Amino acid sequence: MNVQETGVATLASEIFGSLTFTGDAMRRHLPSDVYDKLQQTVRLGQPVDASIAPLVASAMKAWALEHGATHYTHWFQPLTGHTAEKHDAFLSPSDGGAVEQFSADQLIQGEPDASSFPSGGIRETFEARGYTAWDATSPAFIFKTPDSATLCIPTAFVSWTGEALDKKTPLLRSIEAVSKQALRILRVFGTDAGVSHVKTTIGSEQEYFLIDRRFFERREDLRLCGRTLFGAAAPKGHQLEDHYFGAIAERVMAFMTETERRLFELGVPAKTRHNEVAPSQYELAPVFEDANVATDHQMITMQILRTVAEHHGFVCLLHEKPFAGINGSGKHNNWSLATDTGVNLLDPREETHTNMQFLVFLMAVVRAVDLHGDLLRASIASPGNDHRLGANEAPPAIMSVYLGEMLSDILAQLAQGGPHSTKKGGQLHLGAHTLPHLPRHSGDRNRTSPFAFTGNKFEFRAVGSSDSIAWPNTVLNTIAAESLDYMATELERRSGKKPTPAKLEAVVKALLKEVVKQHRRVVFDGDNYRAEWHKEAERRGLPNLPTTPDAIPRLGTKAAQALFDKYAVLNPRELEARVEVSFERYNRTLGIEARTLASMLKREVLPAGLRFQTELGAAVSASEGVGVPCPDVKAQLRHVVAGLAQLRQAIAAVEAAERHAAGDAAEQSKHVRDKLVPAMAAARAVSDELEQFIPDDLWPLPRYSEMLFVK
Ligand code: ADP
Ligand code: MG
């Protein structure tokens, strides 16, 4: 029901989770002992008790049928980076009639015909079996369209041999790895009472563009690649900063409202909406949740954004760089650790300097980013993100940590053997007596940092807008687990059994002092966009991996394999598969872009230019035929002819570079980066130049000034 029908809006809280099998729905449909057992799994992360599956399946079916569901599907996240689903009807013929059926087996395990998903060589087609396995920790949900309803069961996707073929399985393993190591730290500090596990919490802010569907339909690059491959800049970009946080246009608001309603029904806690920096760019942020559920919800969010946009005559572009020359889109991945009893372990309490445990967790993360910044960089590498990172609109490809003045000061004191004082966040005077004095967040704002501490969480800002957050968080969790392991091992070894508080404090201070000294180089509070920082980072020995082909190989090293293997997140073969898939994705994406570019330039831009050339030629003949010389028109004609000749050459260069296919995927990616990408940029430059003087009635494509400014 909407506002028009009733005069009042439905309360979000009334519809929240109405299409998910959680809380009320579960309690209504499940015997209480079964409900309790399932909660053990959901809340405490214990393995699901197989004996309850038949009752859960029948309860889920009953609930789904109430909502009109006709089909169910195991919903999973293969290495394509998208979600996958294959629907089966509940319908089962019986005695000449039919019944709705859904068994425990159908809930627990599925076998999609999975031979066509990328596996990076894990699953050869002769052993093409892949299994989906029920993830009881993420709620089942019903996906509705105007005339269908499908029960979606979140699942992991693994091979016949038990190897992870998806993004969820390693994420779940990494969550466990962090929990195990974090608990050891809590034990050292004696703060583990009642804590059975430590959760990874994630809140992921999504940026996106909305453009009118009519424009989308008329541009093959948007349809096939999700971004414009060429297009002259509009006279206006975001110079006036009039879009950011501006009033939301009505049609956009209608889209946002429907999106949020759909998300609420699916239990996704959408919280914040606003206009972003670039024209036609927006953001949606949820309330943070457990990493696994947050990741599923993020995938659902992207799907709902795309679907609902269509209802409003828009297309939602999730690509990292749909338009050159204006800001692209990212996904700010807010990340923290919390006990299952609700304590945020990255939240400093009162006197920060006495909060030894907080500092241990904080420094463990700093250490992780220093030691494994290259893996973090590799975790977000994609052709789309290559356009953003380092383009002075997004954090650079150099991974550094922003801590803010107060914490950096504490670090300096730690290096000296302190700390003795905490710089108080203090009061922020707003210069007007009518405004309240706000306590200043000690983690100040620094939008240029790729990895910023923002008061009680880290914000990994370099994640691409179209990417699944599963992989970056898997890598982040794994490197954090390694560091927490190191800290725990050192603390346990140095403090011995039952240390006195004084002893423990001395041990912690000594360890922190060492870690600060060794890893402080990764902390940078200044402007990450400045060229000086890039030089400084090089001096500090921080890796700068500007492109995907630079970054991906870091995940293929023996050291990386040992790390992922040690924490049981991915075995070497599973990790190698991800490296392979990343290279393939890079090469294939750019291959598609190159062919689309060449084809559009040949079929649309060249003919338009030729028509203009003909018009100018006709104008010259007509003019000179009546004895009026027209040197300017002639000059223009020559300019057009020369431009078109350049364009033909540039297209040929793109096509030649695209055809090259020697070497393995890694070698090809270097060719793509060094030859194909520059050839595409050169062709684009020629076309963008032509676009600026080809008349509107001959230019066949929507221009930037239309796509970005028509709402
Ligand atoms: P902003 O960054 O715009 O100031 P907030 O800091 O309030 O906004 O939060 C941004 C995102 O960070 C939100 O999605 C929020 O839910 C998430 N977030 C807040 N606390 C945590 C936490 N402890 N763990 C993970 N994410 C968090
Ligand atoms: Mg933020």
PDB file of C-alpha atoms in Angstrom, residues 350-354 406 409-410 413 420-425:
ATOM      1  CA  GLU A 350      36.553   7.094  27.483  1.00  0.00           C
ATOM      2  CA  GLU A 351      40.275   7.398  28.125  1.00  0.00           C
ATOM      3  CA  THR A 352      41.642   5.911  24.958  1.00  0.00           C
ATOM      4  CA  HIS A 353      45.141   5.472  26.281  1.00  0.00           C
ATOM      5  CA  THR A 354      44.055   3.182  29.075  1.00  0.00           C
ATOM      6  CA  MET A 406      44.227  11.751  18.448  1.00  0.00           C
ATOM      7  CA  ASP A 409      49.290  11.104  18.772  1.00  0.00           C
ATOM      8  CA  ILE A 410      48.765   8.032  20.924  1.00  0.00           C
ATOM      9  CA  GLN A 413      53.479   8.219  22.524  1.00  0.00           C
ATOM     10  CA  HIS A 420      50.423   9.266  29.278  1.00  0.00           C
ATOM     11  CA  SER A 421      47.684  11.451  27.921  1.00  0.00           C
ATOM     12  CA  THR A 422      44.831  11.393  25.479  1.00  0.00           C
ATOM     13  CA  LYS A 423      44.187  14.349  23.240  1.00  0.00           C
ATOM     14  CA  LYS A 424      40.567  14.914  24.001  1.00  0.00           C
ATOM     15  CA  GLY A 425      38.251  15.077  21.053  1.00  0.00           C
TER      16      GLY A 425
END
